[in-house]
PDB file of C-alpha atoms and ligand atoms in Angstrom:
ATOM      1  CA  MET A   6      89.546  86.639 100.657  1.00  0.00           C
ATOM      2  CA  ALA A   7      87.833  88.698  97.766  1.00  0.00           C
ATOM      3  CA  ALA A   8      88.700  87.480  94.338  1.00  0.00           C
ATOM      4  CA  LYS A   9      91.174  89.711  92.471  1.00  0.00           C
ATOM      5  CA  PRO A  10      89.740  92.041  89.851  1.00  0.00           C
ATOM      6  CA  VAL A  11      90.253  90.761  86.421  1.00  0.00           C
ATOM      7  CA  ILE A  12      92.206  92.848  83.834  1.00  0.00           C
ATOM      8  CA  LEU A  13      92.007  92.315  80.158  1.00  0.00           C
ATOM      9  CA  VAL A  14      95.373  93.222  78.615  1.00  0.00           C
ATOM     10  CA  THR A  15      95.056  93.630  74.826  1.00  0.00           C
ATOM     11  CA  ARG A  16      98.593  93.417  73.751  1.00  0.00           C
ATOM     12  CA  LYS A  17     101.781  91.650  74.943  1.00  0.00           C
ATOM     13  CA  LEU A  18     103.469  93.826  77.588  1.00  0.00           C
ATOM     14  CA  PRO A  19     106.963  93.554  78.934  1.00  0.00           C
ATOM     15  CA  ASP A  20     107.285  90.444  81.062  1.00  0.00           C
ATOM     16  CA  SER A  21     108.213  92.528  84.203  1.00  0.00           C
ATOM     17  CA  VAL A  22     104.864  94.376  83.764  1.00  0.00           C
ATOM     18  CA  GLU A  23     102.759  91.378  83.249  1.00  0.00           C
ATOM     19  CA  GLN A  24     104.420  89.772  86.298  1.00  0.00           C
ATOM     20  CA  LYS A  25     103.714  92.755  88.454  1.00  0.00           C
ATOM     21  CA  LEU A  26     100.134  93.079  87.201  1.00  0.00           C
ATOM     22  CA  ALA A  27      99.655  89.484  88.147  1.00  0.00           C
ATOM     23  CA  GLN A  28     100.645  90.203  91.770  1.00  0.00           C
ATOM     24  CA  HIS A  29      97.549  92.528  92.043  1.00  0.00           C
ATOM     25  CA  PHE A  30      95.035  91.190  89.547  1.00  0.00           C
ATOM     26  CA  THR A  31      93.887  88.249  87.694  1.00  0.00           C
ATOM     27  CA  THR A  32      94.998  88.794  84.083  1.00  0.00           C
ATOM     28  CA  ILE A  33      93.682  87.944  80.655  1.00  0.00           C
ATOM     29  CA  LEU A  34      96.903  88.204  78.511  1.00  0.00           C
ATOM     30  CA  ASN A  35      97.628  88.191  74.782  1.00  0.00           C
ATOM     31  CA  PRO A  36     100.932  86.191  74.653  1.00  0.00           C
ATOM     32  CA  ASP A  37     100.779  86.086  70.846  1.00  0.00           C
ATOM     33  CA  ASP A  38     100.173  89.897  70.618  1.00  0.00           C
ATOM     34  CA  ARG A  39      97.393  89.538  68.129  1.00  0.00           C
ATOM     35  CA  LEU A  40      95.649  92.748  67.280  1.00  0.00           C
ATOM     36  CA  TYR A  41      92.047  92.135  68.366  1.00  0.00           C
ATOM     37  CA  GLY A  42      89.122  93.405  66.353  1.00  0.00           C
ATOM     38  CA  THR A  43      86.531  95.232  68.334  1.00  0.00           C
ATOM     39  CA  ALA A  44      84.084  92.374  68.511  1.00  0.00           C
ATOM     40  CA  GLU A  45      86.692  90.032  69.879  1.00  0.00           C
ATOM     41  CA  MET A  46      87.882  92.576  72.456  1.00  0.00           C
ATOM     42  CA  LEU A  47      84.251  93.118  73.603  1.00  0.00           C
ATOM     43  CA  GLN A  48      83.804  89.447  73.934  1.00  0.00           C
ATOM     44  CA  LEU A  49      86.940  89.048  76.065  1.00  0.00           C
ATOM     45  CA  ALA A  50      85.853  91.986  78.101  1.00  0.00           C
ATOM     46  CA  GLU A  51      82.869  90.063  79.235  1.00  0.00           C
ATOM     47  CA  ASN A  52      85.153  88.438  81.884  1.00  0.00           C
ATOM     48  CA  ALA A  53      87.030  91.634  82.761  1.00  0.00           C
ATOM     49  CA  ASP A  54      86.669  94.340  85.484  1.00  0.00           C
ATOM     50  CA  ALA A  55      89.026  96.759  83.607  1.00  0.00           C
ATOM     51  CA  ILE A  56      90.874  96.885  80.177  1.00  0.00           C
ATOM     52  CA  LEU A  57      94.594  97.742  79.888  1.00  0.00           C
ATOM     53  CA  PRO A  58      94.783  98.595  76.153  1.00  0.00           C
ATOM     54  CA  CYS A  59      97.188 100.413  73.910  1.00  0.00           C
ATOM     55  CA  HIS A  60      96.464 103.133  71.260  1.00  0.00           C
ATOM     56  CA  THR A  61      95.953 100.252  68.843  1.00  0.00           C
ATOM     57  CA  GLU A  62      92.549  99.520  70.291  1.00  0.00           C
ATOM     58  CA  LYS A  63      89.885 102.017  69.492  1.00  0.00           C
ATOM     59  CA  PHE A  64      87.154 102.842  71.942  1.00  0.00           C
ATOM     60  CA  SER A  65      84.620 104.784  69.904  1.00  0.00           C
ATOM     61  CA  ALA A  66      81.325 105.870  71.535  1.00  0.00           C
ATOM     62  CA  GLY A  67      79.763 102.813  69.974  1.00  0.00           C
ATOM     63  CA  THR A  68      82.342 100.518  71.409  1.00  0.00           C
ATOM     64  CA  ILE A  69      82.159 102.102  74.812  1.00  0.00           C
ATOM     65  CA  ALA A  70      78.360 101.795  74.820  1.00  0.00           C
ATOM     66  CA  GLN A  71      78.840  98.080  74.146  1.00  0.00           C
ATOM     67  CA  LEU A  72      81.276  97.513  76.992  1.00  0.00           C
ATOM     68  CA  PRO A  73      80.069  95.032  79.628  1.00  0.00           C
ATOM     69  CA  ALA A  74      78.664  96.830  82.771  1.00  0.00           C
ATOM     70  CA  ARG A  75      81.356  95.134  84.840  1.00  0.00           C
ATOM     71  CA  VAL A  76      84.162  97.009  83.070  1.00  0.00           C
ATOM     72  CA  LYS A  77      85.066  99.822  85.303  1.00  0.00           C
ATOM     73  CA  ALA A  78      88.050 101.283  83.757  1.00  0.00           C
ATOM     74  CA  ILE A  79      90.208 101.683  80.655  1.00  0.00           C
ATOM     75  CA  ALA A  80      93.747 101.996  81.914  1.00  0.00           C
ATOM     76  CA  ASN A  81      95.753 102.937  78.834  1.00  0.00           C
ATOM     77  CA  PHE A  82      99.341 101.895  78.122  1.00  0.00           C
ATOM     78  CA  SER A  83      99.882 105.238  76.295  1.00  0.00           C
ATOM     79  CA  VAL A  84     100.059 108.973  76.968  1.00  0.00           C
ATOM     80  CA  GLY A  85      97.830 109.728  73.933  1.00  0.00           C
ATOM     81  CA  VAL A  86      94.113 108.998  74.450  1.00  0.00           C
ATOM     82  CA  ASP A  87      92.792 110.080  71.105  1.00  0.00           C
ATOM     83  CA  HIS A  88      91.794 106.415  70.545  1.00  0.00           C
ATOM     84  CA  VAL A  89      89.196 106.716  73.404  1.00  0.00           C
ATOM     85  CA  ASP A  90      85.999 108.738  73.210  1.00  0.00           C
ATOM     86  CA  LEU A  91      86.387 110.390  76.586  1.00  0.00           C
ATOM     87  CA  ASP A  92      82.952 111.914  76.664  1.00  0.00           C
ATOM     88  CA  ALA A  93      81.384 108.484  76.093  1.00  0.00           C
ATOM     89  CA  ALA A  94      83.421 107.023  78.806  1.00  0.00           C
ATOM     90  CA  ARG A  95      82.461 109.751  81.202  1.00  0.00           C
ATOM     91  CA  GLN A  96      78.777 109.118  80.278  1.00  0.00           C
ATOM     92  CA  LYS A  97      79.109 105.386  80.999  1.00  0.00           C
ATOM     93  CA  GLN A  98      81.204 106.141  84.249  1.00  0.00           C
ATOM     94  CA  VAL A  99      84.132 104.222  82.944  1.00  0.00           C
ATOM     95  CA  VAL A 100      87.308 105.697  84.422  1.00  0.00           C
ATOM     96  CA  VAL A 101      90.052 106.298  81.853  1.00  0.00           C
ATOM     97  CA  THR A 102      93.756 106.767  82.646  1.00  0.00           C
ATOM     98  CA  ASN A 103      96.955 107.337  80.694  1.00  0.00           C
ATOM     99  CA  THR A 104     100.783 107.129  81.234  1.00  0.00           C
ATOM    100  CA  PRO A 105     102.158 110.656  81.036  1.00  0.00           C
ATOM    101  CA  ASP A 106     105.678 111.804  82.006  1.00  0.00           C
ATOM    102  CA  VAL A 107     107.398 108.292  81.679  1.00  0.00           C
ATOM    103  CA  LEU A 108     107.799 108.500  77.859  1.00  0.00           C
ATOM    104  CA  SER A 109     108.943 112.037  77.534  1.00  0.00           C
ATOM    105  CA  ASP A 110     112.672 111.262  77.446  1.00  0.00           C
ATOM    106  CA  ALA A 111     112.155 108.477  74.766  1.00  0.00           C
ATOM    107  CA  THR A 112     109.939 110.520  72.683  1.00  0.00           C
ATOM    108  CA  ALA A 113     112.191 113.498  72.795  1.00  0.00           C
ATOM    109  CA  GLU A 114     115.089 111.222  71.614  1.00  0.00           C
ATOM    110  CA  ILE A 115     113.031 110.243  68.579  1.00  0.00           C
ATOM    111  CA  ALA A 116     112.093 113.862  67.781  1.00  0.00           C
ATOM    112  CA  MET A 117     115.900 114.665  67.869  1.00  0.00           C
ATOM    113  CA  LEU A 118     116.565 111.654  65.631  1.00  0.00           C
ATOM    114  CA  LEU A 119     113.904 112.864  63.165  1.00  0.00           C
ATOM    115  CA  MET A 120     115.149 116.344  63.256  1.00  0.00           C
ATOM    116  CA  LEU A 121     118.747 115.245  62.557  1.00  0.00           C
ATOM    117  CA  GLY A 122     117.740 112.459  60.099  1.00  0.00           C
ATOM    118  CA  ALA A 123     115.586 114.854  58.063  1.00  0.00           C
ATOM    119  CA  ALA A 124     118.089 117.728  58.131  1.00  0.00           C
ATOM    120  CA  ARG A 125     121.155 115.512  57.241  1.00  0.00           C
ATOM    121  CA  ARG A 126     119.384 113.318  54.699  1.00  0.00           C
ATOM    122  CA  ALA A 127     119.953 110.134  56.828  1.00  0.00           C
ATOM    123  CA  SER A 128     117.389 108.098  55.028  1.00  0.00           C
ATOM    124  CA  GLU A 129     118.817 108.830  51.504  1.00  0.00           C
ATOM    125  CA  GLY A 130     122.447 108.275  52.830  1.00  0.00           C
ATOM    126  CA  GLU A 131     121.580 104.979  54.556  1.00  0.00           C
ATOM    127  CA  ARG A 132     119.986 103.610  51.319  1.00  0.00           C
ATOM    128  CA  LEU A 133     122.941 104.600  49.227  1.00  0.00           C
ATOM    129  CA  VAL A 134     125.381 102.605  51.553  1.00  0.00           C
ATOM    130  CA  ARG A 135     122.988  99.692  52.144  1.00  0.00           C
ATOM    131  CA  ASN A 136     122.179  99.306  48.336  1.00  0.00           C
ATOM    132  CA  GLN A 137     125.820  99.642  47.246  1.00  0.00           C
ATOM    133  CA  GLN A 138     125.007 102.852  45.336  1.00  0.00           C
ATOM    134  CA  TRP A 139     127.510 105.036  46.991  1.00  0.00           C
ATOM    135  CA  LYS A 140     130.123 105.761  44.388  1.00  0.00           C
ATOM    136  CA  ASP A 141     132.045 108.904  45.279  1.00  0.00           C
ATOM    137  CA  TRP A 142     132.592 111.696  47.749  1.00  0.00           C
ATOM    138  CA  SER A 143     132.665 115.366  46.701  1.00  0.00           C
ATOM    139  CA  PRO A 144     132.028 118.782  48.432  1.00  0.00           C
ATOM    140  CA  ALA A 145     128.656 118.684  46.753  1.00  0.00           C
ATOM    141  CA  PHE A 146     127.669 115.174  47.880  1.00  0.00           C
ATOM    142  CA  MET A 147     124.703 114.730  50.248  1.00  0.00           C
ATOM    143  CA  VAL A 148     124.730 118.324  51.580  1.00  0.00           C
ATOM    144  CA  GLY A 149     121.947 118.921  54.108  1.00  0.00           C
ATOM    145  CA  HIS A 150     121.029 121.467  56.641  1.00  0.00           C
ATOM    146  CA  GLN A 151     122.723 122.023  59.966  1.00  0.00           C
ATOM    147  CA  VAL A 152     120.490 122.290  63.021  1.00  0.00           C
ATOM    148  CA  THR A 153     123.084 123.683  65.482  1.00  0.00           C
ATOM    149  CA  GLY A 154     122.175 127.197  66.437  1.00  0.00           C
ATOM    150  CA  LYS A 155     118.865 127.193  64.504  1.00  0.00           C
ATOM    151  CA  ARG A 156     115.484 128.234  65.749  1.00  0.00           C
ATOM    152  CA  LEU A 157     113.534 125.332  67.143  1.00  0.00           C
ATOM    153  CA  GLY A 158     109.781 125.864  67.179  1.00  0.00           C
ATOM    154  CA  ILE A 159     107.863 123.714  69.549  1.00  0.00           C
ATOM    155  CA  LEU A 160     104.086 123.413  68.935  1.00  0.00           C
ATOM    156  CA  GLY A 161     102.865 122.330  72.416  1.00  0.00           C
ATOM    157  CA  LEU A 162     105.543 123.030  75.068  1.00  0.00           C
ATOM    158  CA  GLY A 163     104.102 120.405  77.463  1.00  0.00           C
ATOM    159  CA  ARG A 164     105.869 117.408  79.035  1.00  0.00           C
ATOM    160  CA  VAL A 165     107.558 116.070  75.822  1.00  0.00           C
ATOM    161  CA  GLY A 166     108.011 119.494  74.313  1.00  0.00           C
ATOM    162  CA  GLN A 167     109.996 120.759  77.288  1.00  0.00           C
ATOM    163  CA  VAL A 168     112.375 117.832  77.069  1.00  0.00           C
ATOM    164  CA  VAL A 169     112.891 118.419  73.316  1.00  0.00           C
ATOM    165  CA  ALA A 170     113.521 122.098  74.219  1.00  0.00           C
ATOM    166  CA  ARG A 171     116.244 121.021  76.642  1.00  0.00           C
ATOM    167  CA  ARG A 172     117.763 118.684  74.027  1.00  0.00           C
ATOM    168  CA  GLY A 173     117.559 121.474  71.377  1.00  0.00           C
ATOM    169  CA  ARG A 174     119.354 123.892  73.737  1.00  0.00           C
ATOM    170  CA  GLY A 175     122.164 121.211  73.711  1.00  0.00           C
ATOM    171  CA  PHE A 176     122.489 122.006  70.067  1.00  0.00           C
ATOM    172  CA  GLU A 177     122.538 125.682  70.828  1.00  0.00           C
ATOM    173  CA  MET A 178     119.082 126.086  69.298  1.00  0.00           C
ATOM    174  CA  LYS A 179     116.948 129.068  70.177  1.00  0.00           C
ATOM    175  CA  ILE A 180     113.657 127.830  71.436  1.00  0.00           C
ATOM    176  CA  HIS A 181     110.311 129.327  70.252  1.00  0.00           C
ATOM    177  CA  TYR A 182     106.839 127.853  71.186  1.00  0.00           C
ATOM    178  CA  HIS A 183     103.094 128.130  70.917  1.00  0.00           C
ATOM    179  CA  ASN A 184     100.730 126.985  73.537  1.00  0.00           C
ATOM    180  CA  ARG A 185      97.198 128.295  74.162  1.00  0.00           C
ATOM    181  CA  ASN A 186      98.629 130.270  76.984  1.00  0.00           C
ATOM    182  CA  PRO A 187     102.314 131.295  77.788  1.00  0.00           C
ATOM    183  CA  LEU A 188     103.893 129.072  80.438  1.00  0.00           C
ATOM    184  CA  ASN A 189     105.386 130.430  83.659  1.00  0.00           C
ATOM    185  CA  PRO A 190     109.082 131.480  83.311  1.00  0.00           C
ATOM    186  CA  GLU A 191     110.078 128.396  85.303  1.00  0.00           C
ATOM    187  CA  GLN A 192     108.789 126.020  82.626  1.00  0.00           C
ATOM    188  CA  ALA A 193     109.420 128.244  79.618  1.00  0.00           C
ATOM    189  CA  GLY A 194     112.997 129.309  80.450  1.00  0.00           C
ATOM    190  CA  ASP A 195     114.414 131.437  77.686  1.00  0.00           C
ATOM    191  CA  ALA A 196     111.767 130.058  75.181  1.00  0.00           C
ATOM    192  CA  ILE A 197     110.105 132.767  73.051  1.00  0.00           C
ATOM    193  CA  TYR A 198     106.180 132.534  73.151  1.00  0.00           C
ATOM    194  CA  HIS A 199     104.187 133.158  70.038  1.00  0.00           C
ATOM    195  CA  ASP A 200     100.429 133.693  70.524  1.00  0.00           C
ATOM    196  CA  SER A 201      99.501 131.906  67.331  1.00  0.00           C
ATOM    197  CA  VAL A 202     100.522 128.816  65.428  1.00  0.00           C
ATOM    198  CA  GLU A 203     101.099 131.106  62.380  1.00  0.00           C
ATOM    199  CA  ALA A 204     103.413 133.419  64.139  1.00  0.00           C
ATOM    200  CA  LEU A 205     105.449 130.392  65.382  1.00  0.00           C
ATOM    201  CA  LEU A 206     105.658 128.890  61.959  1.00  0.00           C
ATOM    202  CA  ALA A 207     106.919 132.094  60.444  1.00  0.00           C
ATOM    203  CA  SER A 208     109.634 132.517  63.002  1.00  0.00           C
ATOM    204  CA  ILE A 209     111.493 129.127  63.021  1.00  0.00           C
ATOM    205  CA  ASP A 210     113.862 126.753  61.135  1.00  0.00           C
ATOM    206  CA  VAL A 211     112.674 123.516  62.649  1.00  0.00           C
ATOM    207  CA  LEU A 212     109.196 122.748  63.841  1.00  0.00           C
ATOM    208  CA  SER A 213     108.580 119.901  66.400  1.00  0.00           C
ATOM    209  CA  ILE A 214     104.970 118.955  66.921  1.00  0.00           C
ATOM    210  CA  HIS A 215     103.927 117.890  70.510  1.00  0.00           C
ATOM    211  CA  CYS A 216     100.206 118.948  70.688  1.00  0.00           C
ATOM    212  CA  PRO A 217      97.671 116.136  71.363  1.00  0.00           C
ATOM    213  CA  ALA A 218      95.371 114.957  68.547  1.00  0.00           C
ATOM    214  CA  SER A 219      91.902 116.334  68.940  1.00  0.00           C
ATOM    215  CA  GLU A 220      89.049 117.909  66.868  1.00  0.00           C
ATOM    216  CA  ALA A 221      90.855 121.265  67.384  1.00  0.00           C
ATOM    217  CA  THR A 222      94.264 120.068  66.166  1.00  0.00           C
ATOM    218  CA  ARG A 223      93.126 117.765  63.197  1.00  0.00           C
ATOM    219  CA  GLY A 224      94.842 118.915  60.022  1.00  0.00           C
ATOM    220  CA  LEU A 225      96.306 121.832  61.871  1.00  0.00           C
ATOM    221  CA  LEU A 226      99.532 121.762  59.585  1.00  0.00           C
ATOM    222  CA  ASN A 227      97.462 122.435  56.421  1.00  0.00           C
ATOM    223  CA  ARG A 228      98.705 124.018  53.099  1.00  0.00           C
ATOM    224  CA  GLU A 229      98.255 127.634  54.243  1.00  0.00           C
ATOM    225  CA  ARG A 230     100.169 127.134  57.515  1.00  0.00           C
ATOM    226  CA  ILE A 231     102.893 124.979  56.010  1.00  0.00           C
ATOM    227  CA  ALA A 232     103.466 127.827  53.411  1.00  0.00           C
ATOM    228  CA  LEU A 233     104.335 130.161  56.235  1.00  0.00           C
ATOM    229  CA  MET A 234     107.450 128.148  56.999  1.00  0.00           C
ATOM    230  CA  HIS A 235     110.593 129.138  55.012  1.00  0.00           C
ATOM    231  CA  ARG A 236     112.132 127.006  52.292  1.00  0.00           C
ATOM    232  CA  ASP A 237     114.917 125.606  54.437  1.00  0.00           C
ATOM    233  CA  ALA A 238     112.562 124.611  57.280  1.00  0.00           C
ATOM    234  CA  ILE A 239     112.173 121.171  58.667  1.00  0.00           C
ATOM    235  CA  LEU A 240     108.971 119.695  60.145  1.00  0.00           C
ATOM    236  CA  VAL A 241     109.072 116.925  62.799  1.00  0.00           C
ATOM    237  CA  ASN A 242     106.061 115.013  64.112  1.00  0.00           C
ATOM    238  CA  THR A 243     106.129 112.623  67.069  1.00  0.00           C
ATOM    239  CA  SER A 244     102.683 113.344  68.285  1.00  0.00           C
ATOM    240  CA  ARG A 245      99.840 111.917  66.176  1.00  0.00           C
ATOM    241  CA  GLY A 246      99.511 111.791  62.431  1.00  0.00           C
ATOM    242  CA  GLY A 247      96.156 113.678  62.564  1.00  0.00           C
ATOM    243  CA  VAL A 248      97.769 116.962  63.219  1.00  0.00           C
ATOM    244  CA  ILE A 249      99.023 117.007  59.678  1.00  0.00           C
ATOM    245  CA  ASP A 250      97.163 117.330  56.424  1.00  0.00           C
ATOM    246  CA  ASP A 251      99.135 114.790  54.504  1.00  0.00           C
ATOM    247  CA  ASP A 252      98.107 115.952  50.956  1.00  0.00           C
ATOM    248  CA  ALA A 253      99.413 119.373  52.030  1.00  0.00           C
ATOM    249  CA  LEU A 254     102.691 118.125  53.452  1.00  0.00           C
ATOM    250  CA  VAL A 255     103.453 115.815  50.653  1.00  0.00           C
ATOM    251  CA  ALA A 256     102.922 118.630  48.063  1.00  0.00           C
ATOM    252  CA  ALA A 257     105.045 120.985  50.187  1.00  0.00           C
ATOM    253  CA  LEU A 258     107.905 118.427  50.222  1.00  0.00           C
ATOM    254  CA  GLN A 259     107.538 117.638  46.533  1.00  0.00           C
ATOM    255  CA  SER A 260     107.658 121.322  45.509  1.00  0.00           C
ATOM    256  CA  ASP A 261     110.340 122.530  48.100  1.00  0.00           C
ATOM    257  CA  VAL A 262     108.001 124.676  49.965  1.00  0.00           C
ATOM    258  CA  ILE A 263     109.919 123.314  52.898  1.00  0.00           C
ATOM    259  CA  ALA A 264     113.173 121.392  52.845  1.00  0.00           C
ATOM    260  CA  ALA A 265     112.414 118.151  54.715  1.00  0.00           C
ATOM    261  CA  ALA A 266     110.239 116.318  57.294  1.00  0.00           C
ATOM    262  CA  GLY A 267     110.833 113.767  59.959  1.00  0.00           C
ATOM    263  CA  LEU A 268     107.727 111.659  60.828  1.00  0.00           C
ATOM    264  CA  ASP A 269     107.205 108.925  63.459  1.00  0.00           C
ATOM    265  CA  VAL A 270     103.301 109.053  63.354  1.00  0.00           C
ATOM    266  CA  PHE A 271     100.859 108.962  60.465  1.00  0.00           C
ATOM    267  CA  ASN A 272      97.251 109.262  59.556  1.00  0.00           C
ATOM    268  CA  GLY A 273      96.148 105.796  58.756  1.00  0.00           C
ATOM    269  CA  GLU A 274      99.229 104.037  60.308  1.00  0.00           C
ATOM    270  CA  PRO A 275     100.488 101.457  59.778  1.00  0.00           C
ATOM    271  CA  ASN A 276      98.776 100.101  56.579  1.00  0.00           C
ATOM    272  CA  SER A 277      97.258 103.127  55.010  1.00  0.00           C
ATOM    273  CA  ILE A 278      99.767 106.012  55.394  1.00  0.00           C
ATOM    274  CA  HIS A 279      99.884 108.490  52.492  1.00  0.00           C
ATOM    275  CA  PRO A 280     101.799 106.802  49.632  1.00  0.00           C
ATOM    276  CA  GLY A 281     103.418 110.043  48.702  1.00  0.00           C
ATOM    277  CA  TYR A 282     105.744 109.830  51.726  1.00  0.00           C
ATOM    278  CA  ARG A 283     107.332 106.588  50.416  1.00  0.00           C
ATOM    279  CA  GLU A 284     108.333 108.197  47.247  1.00  0.00           C
ATOM    280  CA  LEU A 285     110.099 111.210  48.704  1.00  0.00           C
ATOM    281  CA  ASP A 286     113.744 111.430  49.456  1.00  0.00           C
ATOM    282  CA  ASN A 287     113.321 114.527  51.770  1.00  0.00           C
ATOM    283  CA  VAL A 288     111.394 112.584  54.485  1.00  0.00           C
ATOM    284  CA  PHE A 289     112.927 110.515  57.243  1.00  0.00           C
ATOM    285  CA  LEU A 290     110.301 107.960  58.359  1.00  0.00           C
ATOM    286  CA  LEU A 291     109.989 105.885  61.445  1.00  0.00           C
ATOM    287  CA  PRO A 292     107.184 103.396  62.600  1.00  0.00           C
ATOM    288  CA  HIS A 293     105.696 105.079  65.620  1.00  0.00           C
ATOM    289  CA  ILE A 294     108.535 104.143  68.005  1.00  0.00           C
ATOM    290  CA  GLY A 295     108.643 107.333  70.174  1.00  0.00           C
ATOM    291  CA  SER A 296     108.227 105.394  73.370  1.00  0.00           C
ATOM    292  CA  ALA A 297     109.896 102.127  72.260  1.00  0.00           C
ATOM    293  CA  THR A 298     112.785 101.736  74.820  1.00  0.00           C
ATOM    294  CA  ARG A 299     112.874  99.078  77.351  1.00  0.00           C
ATOM    295  CA  GLU A 300     112.966 101.550  80.204  1.00  0.00           C
ATOM    296  CA  THR A 301     110.067 103.412  78.943  1.00  0.00           C
ATOM    297  CA  ARG A 302     107.844 100.513  78.051  1.00  0.00           C
ATOM    298  CA  ASP A 303     108.460  99.101  81.608  1.00  0.00           C
ATOM    299  CA  ALA A 304     107.681 102.573  83.093  1.00  0.00           C
ATOM    300  CA  MET A 305     104.503 102.874  81.067  1.00  0.00           C
ATOM    301  CA  GLY A 306     103.284  99.472  82.238  1.00  0.00           C
ATOM    302  CA  PHE A 307     104.093 100.246  85.890  1.00  0.00           C
ATOM    303  CA  ARG A 308     102.250 103.479  85.627  1.00  0.00           C
ATOM    304  CA  ALA A 309      99.162 101.808  84.210  1.00  0.00           C
ATOM    305  CA  ILE A 310      99.361  99.292  87.005  1.00  0.00           C
ATOM    306  CA  ASP A 311      99.541 102.099  89.646  1.00  0.00           C
ATOM    307  CA  ASN A 312      96.400 103.577  88.070  1.00  0.00           C
ATOM    308  CA  LEU A 313      94.570 100.237  88.219  1.00  0.00           C
ATOM    309  CA  VAL A 314      95.634  99.576  91.797  1.00  0.00           C
ATOM    310  CA  ALA A 315      94.288 103.049  92.838  1.00  0.00           C
ATOM    311  CA  ILE A 316      90.959 102.476  90.973  1.00  0.00           C
ATOM    312  CA  PHE A 317      90.385  99.126  92.667  1.00  0.00           C
ATOM    313  CA  ASN A 318      91.369 100.408  96.105  1.00  0.00           C
ATOM    314  CA  GLY A 319      88.690 103.111  95.643  1.00  0.00           C
ATOM    315  CA  GLU A 320      91.153 105.941  95.213  1.00  0.00           C
ATOM    316  CA  GLU A 321      91.660 108.525  92.599  1.00  0.00           C
ATOM    317  CA  PRO A 322      94.036 107.210  90.072  1.00  0.00           C
ATOM    318  CA  GLY A 323      97.010 109.599  89.570  1.00  0.00           C
ATOM    319  CA  ASP A 324      96.594 109.899  85.769  1.00  0.00           C
ATOM    320  CA  ARG A 325      92.775 110.078  85.311  1.00  0.00           C
ATOM    321  CA  VAL A 326      91.701 111.651  82.039  1.00  0.00           C
ATOM    322  CA  ALA A 327      88.000 110.780  82.254  1.00  0.00           C
TER     323      ALA A 327
HETATM  324  C1  DGY B 415     101.609 107.113  73.329  1.00  0.00           C
HETATM  325  O1  DGY B 415     101.834 106.653  74.453  1.00  0.00           O
HETATM  326  O2  DGY B 415     100.684 107.853  73.077  1.00  0.00           O
HETATM  327  C2  DGY B 415     102.494 106.464  72.237  1.00  0.00           C
HETATM  328  O3  DGY B 415     102.160 107.130  71.051  1.00  0.00           O
HETATM  329  C3  DGY B 415     102.218 105.010  72.044  1.00  0.00           C
HETATM  330  O4  DGY B 415     100.841 104.737  72.041  1.00  0.00           O
END
């Protein structure tokens, strides 16, 4: 019987996922969930036929060039693939896959939490109660913004964006969106299409960002564009920090150009996020937990396994991105 292919798993995955993976493959696991440096990962990859990484491992062109020849695939445990240089992978004929669809509900939940948390000053309020600083109630106390019935702008009405739109409709929000091209009516429903980011920003009360990080979207929410939003507007990001120009957003929040922001993803996360965010009361901050539910983490793992099984059976994996 042929030996099972060897899979290097860079982070601790749910037990159910690791057990299922072991049914198909020989596994090199990371039970202590240590964050490997590139050199250590490359060394471990010497004994692997594929790698199952998270977005915490970076595969630059230089790293991909150094991958041992026996590594045939990078089967990501993530929908985002901005941590992988896809062109370099294609050039080296390393197959790359991701895990779309299965984290849309969980990520949309976090988008709604950020929206409500930012609008209703949840972070500030929680601190008051926790730190025993809550002294009084009055009609003027902790007044925030209502989201019910407001205009929800979705930048990137893809898989996650469409779930957020459905959740927003539950709050009687009117959905607006910008994509490169309008969606067909089945996908868009009653959502109003704007043919530019600028037109979208000028037409909404809440912005939820769902476009992938790429060269084209880096710093897309810059000073000029943020200034197009109105003073009571709220910005929510569950995509990637790179889509936002942090200096611009911090300045806008400091000077009430917009009302508030809810952020789950950051440039330089986790250790080097913009210090300005920590100082501001009008931001609601979470530590990149969009997909962090038991159901979703299992589903992401099973999806990555399906991709690996297909690859090593000589079939086209369902979620190939390179
Ligand atoms: C994703 O899947 O892209 C999430 O952000 C976690 O990496």
